XYZ file of C-alpha atoms in Angstrom:
395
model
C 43.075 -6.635 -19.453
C 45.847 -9.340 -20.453
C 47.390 -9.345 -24.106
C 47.110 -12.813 -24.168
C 43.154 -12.540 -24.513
C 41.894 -13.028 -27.790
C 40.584 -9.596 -29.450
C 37.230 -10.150 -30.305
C 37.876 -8.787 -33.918
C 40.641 -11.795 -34.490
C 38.225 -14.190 -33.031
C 35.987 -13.044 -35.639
C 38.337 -13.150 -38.273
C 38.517 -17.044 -37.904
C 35.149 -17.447 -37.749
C 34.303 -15.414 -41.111
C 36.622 -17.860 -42.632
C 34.453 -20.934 -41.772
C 32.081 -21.007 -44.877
C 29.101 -22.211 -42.542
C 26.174 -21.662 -44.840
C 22.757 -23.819 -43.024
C 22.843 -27.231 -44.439
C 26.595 -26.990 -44.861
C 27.593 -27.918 -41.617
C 29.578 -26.232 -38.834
C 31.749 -28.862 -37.200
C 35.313 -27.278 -38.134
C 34.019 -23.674 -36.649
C 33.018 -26.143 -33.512
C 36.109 -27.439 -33.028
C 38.218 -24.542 -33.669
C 36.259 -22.963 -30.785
C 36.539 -25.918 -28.338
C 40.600 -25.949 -29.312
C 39.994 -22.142 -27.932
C 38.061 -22.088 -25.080
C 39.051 -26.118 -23.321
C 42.489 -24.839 -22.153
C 41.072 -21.858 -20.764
C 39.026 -23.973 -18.813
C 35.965 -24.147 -19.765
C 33.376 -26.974 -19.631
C 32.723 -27.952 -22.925
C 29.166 -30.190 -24.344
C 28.434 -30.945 -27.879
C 24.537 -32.388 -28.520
C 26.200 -33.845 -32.084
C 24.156 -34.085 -35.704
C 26.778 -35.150 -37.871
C 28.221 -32.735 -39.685
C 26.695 -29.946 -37.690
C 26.673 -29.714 -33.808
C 25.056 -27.845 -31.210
C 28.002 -26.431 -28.762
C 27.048 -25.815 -24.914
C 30.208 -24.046 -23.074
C 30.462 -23.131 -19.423
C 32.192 -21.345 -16.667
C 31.620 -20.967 -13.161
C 30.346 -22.816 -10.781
C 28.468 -26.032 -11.696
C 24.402 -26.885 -10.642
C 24.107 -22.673 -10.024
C 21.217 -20.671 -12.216
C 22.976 -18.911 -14.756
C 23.471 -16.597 -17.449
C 23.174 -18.025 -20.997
C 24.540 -15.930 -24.074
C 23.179 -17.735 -27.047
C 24.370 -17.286 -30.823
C 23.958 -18.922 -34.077
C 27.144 -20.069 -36.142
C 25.121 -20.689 -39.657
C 24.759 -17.748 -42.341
C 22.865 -17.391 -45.270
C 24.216 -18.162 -48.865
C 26.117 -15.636 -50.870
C 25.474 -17.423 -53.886
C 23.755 -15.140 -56.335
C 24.997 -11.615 -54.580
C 27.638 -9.418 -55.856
C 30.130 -8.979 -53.214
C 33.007 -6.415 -53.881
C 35.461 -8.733 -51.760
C 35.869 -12.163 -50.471
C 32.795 -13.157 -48.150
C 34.699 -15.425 -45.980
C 37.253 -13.260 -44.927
C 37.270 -10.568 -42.749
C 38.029 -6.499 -44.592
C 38.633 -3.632 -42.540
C 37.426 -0.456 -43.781
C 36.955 2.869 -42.455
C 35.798 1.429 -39.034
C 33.508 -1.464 -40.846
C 34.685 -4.964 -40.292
C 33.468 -6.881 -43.654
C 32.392 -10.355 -44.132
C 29.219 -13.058 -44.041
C 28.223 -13.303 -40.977
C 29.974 -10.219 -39.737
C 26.292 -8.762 -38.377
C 23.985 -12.159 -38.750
C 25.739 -13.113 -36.036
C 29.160 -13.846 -35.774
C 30.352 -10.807 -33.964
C 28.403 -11.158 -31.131
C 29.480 -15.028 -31.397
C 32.894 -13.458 -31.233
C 32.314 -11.272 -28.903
C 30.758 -14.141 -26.597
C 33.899 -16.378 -26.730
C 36.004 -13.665 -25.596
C 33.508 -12.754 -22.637
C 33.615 -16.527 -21.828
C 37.378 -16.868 -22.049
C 37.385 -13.776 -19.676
C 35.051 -15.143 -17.358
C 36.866 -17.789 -16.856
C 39.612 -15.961 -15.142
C 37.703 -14.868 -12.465
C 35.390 -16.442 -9.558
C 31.965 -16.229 -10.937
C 29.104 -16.617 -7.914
C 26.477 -16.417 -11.351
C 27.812 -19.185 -13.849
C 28.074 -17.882 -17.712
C 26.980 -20.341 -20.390
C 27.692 -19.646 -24.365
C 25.085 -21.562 -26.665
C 26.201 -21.816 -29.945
C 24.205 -23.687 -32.551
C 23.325 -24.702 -36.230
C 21.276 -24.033 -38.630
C 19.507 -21.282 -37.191
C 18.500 -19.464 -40.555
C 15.959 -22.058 -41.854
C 13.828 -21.723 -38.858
C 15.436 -22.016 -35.553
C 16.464 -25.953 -36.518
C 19.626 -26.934 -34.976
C 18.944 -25.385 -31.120
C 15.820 -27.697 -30.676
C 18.446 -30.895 -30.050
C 20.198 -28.745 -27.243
C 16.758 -28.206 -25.281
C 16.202 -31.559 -24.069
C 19.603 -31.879 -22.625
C 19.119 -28.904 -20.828
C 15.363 -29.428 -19.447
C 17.074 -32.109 -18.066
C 19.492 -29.861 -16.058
C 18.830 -29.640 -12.336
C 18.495 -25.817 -11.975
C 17.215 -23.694 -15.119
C 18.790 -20.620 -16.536
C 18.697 -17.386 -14.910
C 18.121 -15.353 -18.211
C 18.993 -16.473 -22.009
C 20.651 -13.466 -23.664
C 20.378 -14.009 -27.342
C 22.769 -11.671 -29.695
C 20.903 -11.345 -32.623
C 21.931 -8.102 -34.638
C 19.966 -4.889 -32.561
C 22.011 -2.199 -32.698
C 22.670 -2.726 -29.029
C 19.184 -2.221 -28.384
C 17.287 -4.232 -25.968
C 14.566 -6.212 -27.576
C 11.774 -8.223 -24.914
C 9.983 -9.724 -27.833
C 9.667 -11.324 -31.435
C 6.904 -12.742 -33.878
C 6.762 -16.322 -33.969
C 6.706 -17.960 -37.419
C 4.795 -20.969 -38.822
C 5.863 -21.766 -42.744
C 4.163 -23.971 -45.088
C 3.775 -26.011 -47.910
C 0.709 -26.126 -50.296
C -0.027 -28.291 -52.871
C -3.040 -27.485 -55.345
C -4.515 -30.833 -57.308
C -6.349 -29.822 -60.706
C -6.528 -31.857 -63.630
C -4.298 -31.549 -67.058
C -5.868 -30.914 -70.079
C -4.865 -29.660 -73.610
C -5.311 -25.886 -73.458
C -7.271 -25.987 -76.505
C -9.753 -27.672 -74.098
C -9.585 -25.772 -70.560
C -12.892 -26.578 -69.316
C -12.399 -30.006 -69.602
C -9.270 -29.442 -66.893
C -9.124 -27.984 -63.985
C -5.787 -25.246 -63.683
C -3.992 -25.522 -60.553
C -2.235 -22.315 -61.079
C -5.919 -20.657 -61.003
C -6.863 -22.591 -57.514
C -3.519 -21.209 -56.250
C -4.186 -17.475 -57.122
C -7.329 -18.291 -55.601
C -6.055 -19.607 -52.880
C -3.300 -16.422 -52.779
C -6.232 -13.766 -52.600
C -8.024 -15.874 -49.714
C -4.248 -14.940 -48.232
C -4.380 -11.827 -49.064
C -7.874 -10.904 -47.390
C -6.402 -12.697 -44.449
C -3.783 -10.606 -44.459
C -5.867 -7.223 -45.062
C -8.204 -8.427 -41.922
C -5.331 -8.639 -39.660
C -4.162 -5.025 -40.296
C -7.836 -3.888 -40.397
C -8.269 -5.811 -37.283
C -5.609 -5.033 -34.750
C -4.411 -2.356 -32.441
C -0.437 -1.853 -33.933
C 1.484 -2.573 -31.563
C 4.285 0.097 -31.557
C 7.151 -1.960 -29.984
C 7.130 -3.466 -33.903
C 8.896 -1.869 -36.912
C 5.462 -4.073 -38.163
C 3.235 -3.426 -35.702
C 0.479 -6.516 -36.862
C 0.795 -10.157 -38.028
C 1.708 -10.353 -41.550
C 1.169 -13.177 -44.217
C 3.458 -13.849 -47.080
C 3.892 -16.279 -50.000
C 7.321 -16.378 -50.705
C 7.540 -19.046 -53.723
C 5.284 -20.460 -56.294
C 5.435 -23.597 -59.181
C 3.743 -24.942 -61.279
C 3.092 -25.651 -64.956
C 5.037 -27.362 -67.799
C 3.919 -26.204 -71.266
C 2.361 -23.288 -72.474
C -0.305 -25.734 -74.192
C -1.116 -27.709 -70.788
C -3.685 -27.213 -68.118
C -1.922 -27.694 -65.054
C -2.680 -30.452 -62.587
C -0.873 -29.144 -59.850
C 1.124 -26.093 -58.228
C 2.629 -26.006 -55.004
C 3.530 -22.477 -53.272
C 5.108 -21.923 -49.912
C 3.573 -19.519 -47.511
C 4.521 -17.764 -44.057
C 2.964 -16.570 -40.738
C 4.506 -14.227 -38.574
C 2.313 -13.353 -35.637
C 2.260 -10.933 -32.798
C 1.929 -12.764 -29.250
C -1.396 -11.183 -29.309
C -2.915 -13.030 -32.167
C -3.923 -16.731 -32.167
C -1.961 -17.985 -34.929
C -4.125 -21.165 -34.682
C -7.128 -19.503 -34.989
C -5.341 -18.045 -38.394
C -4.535 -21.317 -39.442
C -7.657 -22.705 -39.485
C -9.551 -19.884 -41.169
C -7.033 -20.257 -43.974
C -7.650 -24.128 -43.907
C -11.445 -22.882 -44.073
C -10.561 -20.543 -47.013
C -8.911 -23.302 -49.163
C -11.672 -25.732 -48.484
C -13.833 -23.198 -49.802
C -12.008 -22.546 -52.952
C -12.114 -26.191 -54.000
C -15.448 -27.207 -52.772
C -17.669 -26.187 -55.943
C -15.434 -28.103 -58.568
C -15.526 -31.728 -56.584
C -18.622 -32.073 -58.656
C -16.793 -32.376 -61.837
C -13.186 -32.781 -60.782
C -12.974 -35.198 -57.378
C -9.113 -35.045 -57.330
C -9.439 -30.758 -56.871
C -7.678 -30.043 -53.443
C -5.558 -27.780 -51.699
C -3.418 -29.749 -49.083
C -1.587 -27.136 -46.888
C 1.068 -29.035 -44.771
C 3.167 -27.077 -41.887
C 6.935 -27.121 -42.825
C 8.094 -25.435 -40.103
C 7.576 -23.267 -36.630
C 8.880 -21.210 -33.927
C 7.522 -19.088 -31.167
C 6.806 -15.949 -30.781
C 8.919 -14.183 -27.495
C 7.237 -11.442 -25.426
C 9.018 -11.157 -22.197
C 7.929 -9.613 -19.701
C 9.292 -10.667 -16.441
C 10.589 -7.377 -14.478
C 13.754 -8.460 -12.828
C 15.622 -10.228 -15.806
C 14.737 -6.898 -17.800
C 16.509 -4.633 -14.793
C 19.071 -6.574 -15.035
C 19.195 -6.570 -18.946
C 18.480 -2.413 -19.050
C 21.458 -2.443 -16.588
C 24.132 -4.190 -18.516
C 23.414 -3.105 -22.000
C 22.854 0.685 -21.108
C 19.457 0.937 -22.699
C 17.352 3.288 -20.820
C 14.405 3.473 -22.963
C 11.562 1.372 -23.773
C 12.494 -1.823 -24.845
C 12.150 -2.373 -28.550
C 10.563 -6.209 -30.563
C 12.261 -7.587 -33.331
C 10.248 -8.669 -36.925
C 12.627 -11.096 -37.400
C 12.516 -14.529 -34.993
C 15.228 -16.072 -32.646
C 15.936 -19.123 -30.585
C 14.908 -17.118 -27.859
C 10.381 -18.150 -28.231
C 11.592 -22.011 -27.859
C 14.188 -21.200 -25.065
C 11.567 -19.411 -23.599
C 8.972 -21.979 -24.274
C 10.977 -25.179 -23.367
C 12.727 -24.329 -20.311
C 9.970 -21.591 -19.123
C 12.906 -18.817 -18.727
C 12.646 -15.047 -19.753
C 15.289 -14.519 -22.612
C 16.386 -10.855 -24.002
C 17.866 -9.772 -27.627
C 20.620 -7.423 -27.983
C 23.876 -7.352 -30.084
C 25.744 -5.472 -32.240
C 24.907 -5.011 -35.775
C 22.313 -4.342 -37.973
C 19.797 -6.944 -39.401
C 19.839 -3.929 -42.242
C 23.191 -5.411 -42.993
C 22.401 -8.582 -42.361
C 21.754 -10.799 -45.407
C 23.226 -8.918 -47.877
C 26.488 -8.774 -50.053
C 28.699 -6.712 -48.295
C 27.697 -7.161 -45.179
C 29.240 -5.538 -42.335
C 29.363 -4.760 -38.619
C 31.256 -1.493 -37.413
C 34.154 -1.775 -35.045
C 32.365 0.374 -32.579
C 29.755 -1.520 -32.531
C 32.078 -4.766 -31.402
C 33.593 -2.756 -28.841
C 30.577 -1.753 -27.296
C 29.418 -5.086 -27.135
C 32.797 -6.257 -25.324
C 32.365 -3.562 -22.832
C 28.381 -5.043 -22.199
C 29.637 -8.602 -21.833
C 32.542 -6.776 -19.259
C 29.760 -5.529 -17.396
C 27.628 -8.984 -17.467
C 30.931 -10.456 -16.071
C 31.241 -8.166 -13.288
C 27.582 -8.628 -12.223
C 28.105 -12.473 -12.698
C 31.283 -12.242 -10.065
C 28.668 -10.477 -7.717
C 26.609 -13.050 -8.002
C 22.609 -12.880 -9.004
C 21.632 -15.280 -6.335
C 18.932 -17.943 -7.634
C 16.788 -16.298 -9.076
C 15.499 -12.659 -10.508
C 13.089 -10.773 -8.336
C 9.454 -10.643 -9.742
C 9.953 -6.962 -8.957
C 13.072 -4.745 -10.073
């Protein structure tokens, strides 16, 4: 392999030293990749946001099916953590490679440039596309502006290979994930005086049990499916207000509540009996108090991914090595809406550990990197092959 390519671990160096927390904006990472990859030749889109940008970069031949690698460049805040060394700059230490971002995802973004910058020095048959977008970490945001530009592409993807943090284990599937605000009315009183008012923080515990039973229901309820560290849709509130005196009934209390189903549950049919629940919690005081209400209002959502499609998971099995069964993933990706939008299979697999993920410290091991580099090396060598137009139905 030249000297002049890029090592994926200084790639990632300069990428660590972005400080692209979600919300914060990632066009200097954007740019210092397009100043990378344009005079390598390859094709380079932007669906722009502002201060944040979606980046679409190709190789190969153009109006082919392809390949798409897809990675996010946002991380999580490190505000509030006790790191033992600058987040935003890449530490080596006994074989770990330091840094936010280092396993959530930036090393297989790093590893992704180099694949494409290697690509593009030979003659692909099977083009190879890098996706790299924004603000991943609140809920799959910044992707959805780069799906309409490519539904509008005459020939879909071949397979969308997203490099979340696995291990280097393949993963077929994911929980979707519908968030959501709720907002419980009361009325204030003097606390001397609670029956005159009606205490929003007691609808919302209400309301929390309801959740609760819900959540009880759908573990009671469900055949596990194994594939899951969490085998079962789960319900969570993750945040709660309300209240501003001691001395004060509280007229209203918001909390913020999750969903993460399996494929196999109707998370509409979830929704509503929640909706049911709440109505039902507020229903006997209208009598007395006609503002009492619990207004639940969707915040946010993403698919669930459950792929199944035999030939893009041959083809996956064969470039990443994994010979056993393939494994699904707790945590969502891009890959439900790629999956949903353009009606393509998509796969998971990268280096890392979402156990290091999120966390001061964070790190992804330098074996872990290089066995990613040598999957990618294999993708490329299947890519200059050529995968024709599309996977078998059968492998």
């Amino acid at each position: 392999m030249p000297d002049t390519l890029p090592t994926t671990r200084a790639i990632l160096a300069d990428l660590i030293a972005f400080p692209t927390v979600s919300r914060s904006g990632n066009r200097a990472l954007v740019e210092h990749v397009r100043a990378l990859v344009e005079p390598a030749g390859a094709r380079v889109v932007l669906t722009d946001d502002g201060d944040s940008a979606n980046m679409w970069i190709s190789v190969g031949p153009e109006n082919v099916p392809a390949v798409v690698l897809s990675g996010h460049s946002d991380v999580v805040p490190v505000a509030g953590q006790a790191w033992s060394r600058d987040p935003f700059m890449l530490h080596a230490d006994r074989g770990r490679l330091y840094g936010r971002g280092t396993a959530d995802m930036k090393g297989f973004v790093a590893a992704a440039i180099r694949a494409m910058l290697l690509a593009a020095r030979w003659p692909l048959r099977t083009p190879l596309h890098l996706a790299i977008s924004f603000d991943e970490e609140i809920g799959c945001v910044g992707v959805r502006s780069l799906l309409p530009m490519l539904a509008a592409q005459p020939v879909r993807p071949l397979l969308v290979w997203i490099g979340e943090p696995t291990g280097l284990a393949l993963a077929s599937g994911h929980k979707g994930k519908s968030a959501y605000r709720v907002t419980c009315t009361g009325r204030a009183a003097h606390s001397a005086l609670t029956p005159q008012g009606l205490n929003a923080i007691h609808l919302a515990c209400d309301f929390i049990a309801a959740l609760r039973t819900v959540q009880h229901d759908l573990i009671s309820g469900t055949a596990p499916d194994p594939a899951y560290d969490v085998g079962y849709s789960t319900v969570h509130v993750g945040v709660i207000r309300g209240g501003e005196a001691l001395n004060i009934v509280p007229d209203s209390c918001t909390l913020d509540f999750e969903i993460r189903d399996l494929a196999s549950d109707d998370v509409t049919a979830i929704e509503a009996r929640i909706r049911a629940a709440a109505e039902a919690i507020v229903a006997p005081w209208r009598d007395r108090f006609a503002e009492a209400a619990i207004l639940i209002e969707p915040v946010n959502h993403y698919p669930g991914l459950d792929t199944r499609h035999p030939g893009a998971l041959a083809f996956a099995r064969a470039v990443s090595g994994h010979n056993g069964a393939e494994i699904k993933l707790a945590f969502g990706t891009e890959g439900g809406l790629f999956a949903q939008s353009l009606g393509v299979p998509a796969v998971i697999c990268g280096p890392g550990s979402m156990d290091q993920g999120h966390k001061p410290d964070e790190f992804v091991t330098e074996d872990q990197l290089a066995r990613c580099d040598a999957m990618l090396e294999r993708m490329i060598a299947r890519l200059v092959t050529g995968l024709g137009s599309a996977f078998p139905m059968q492998s």
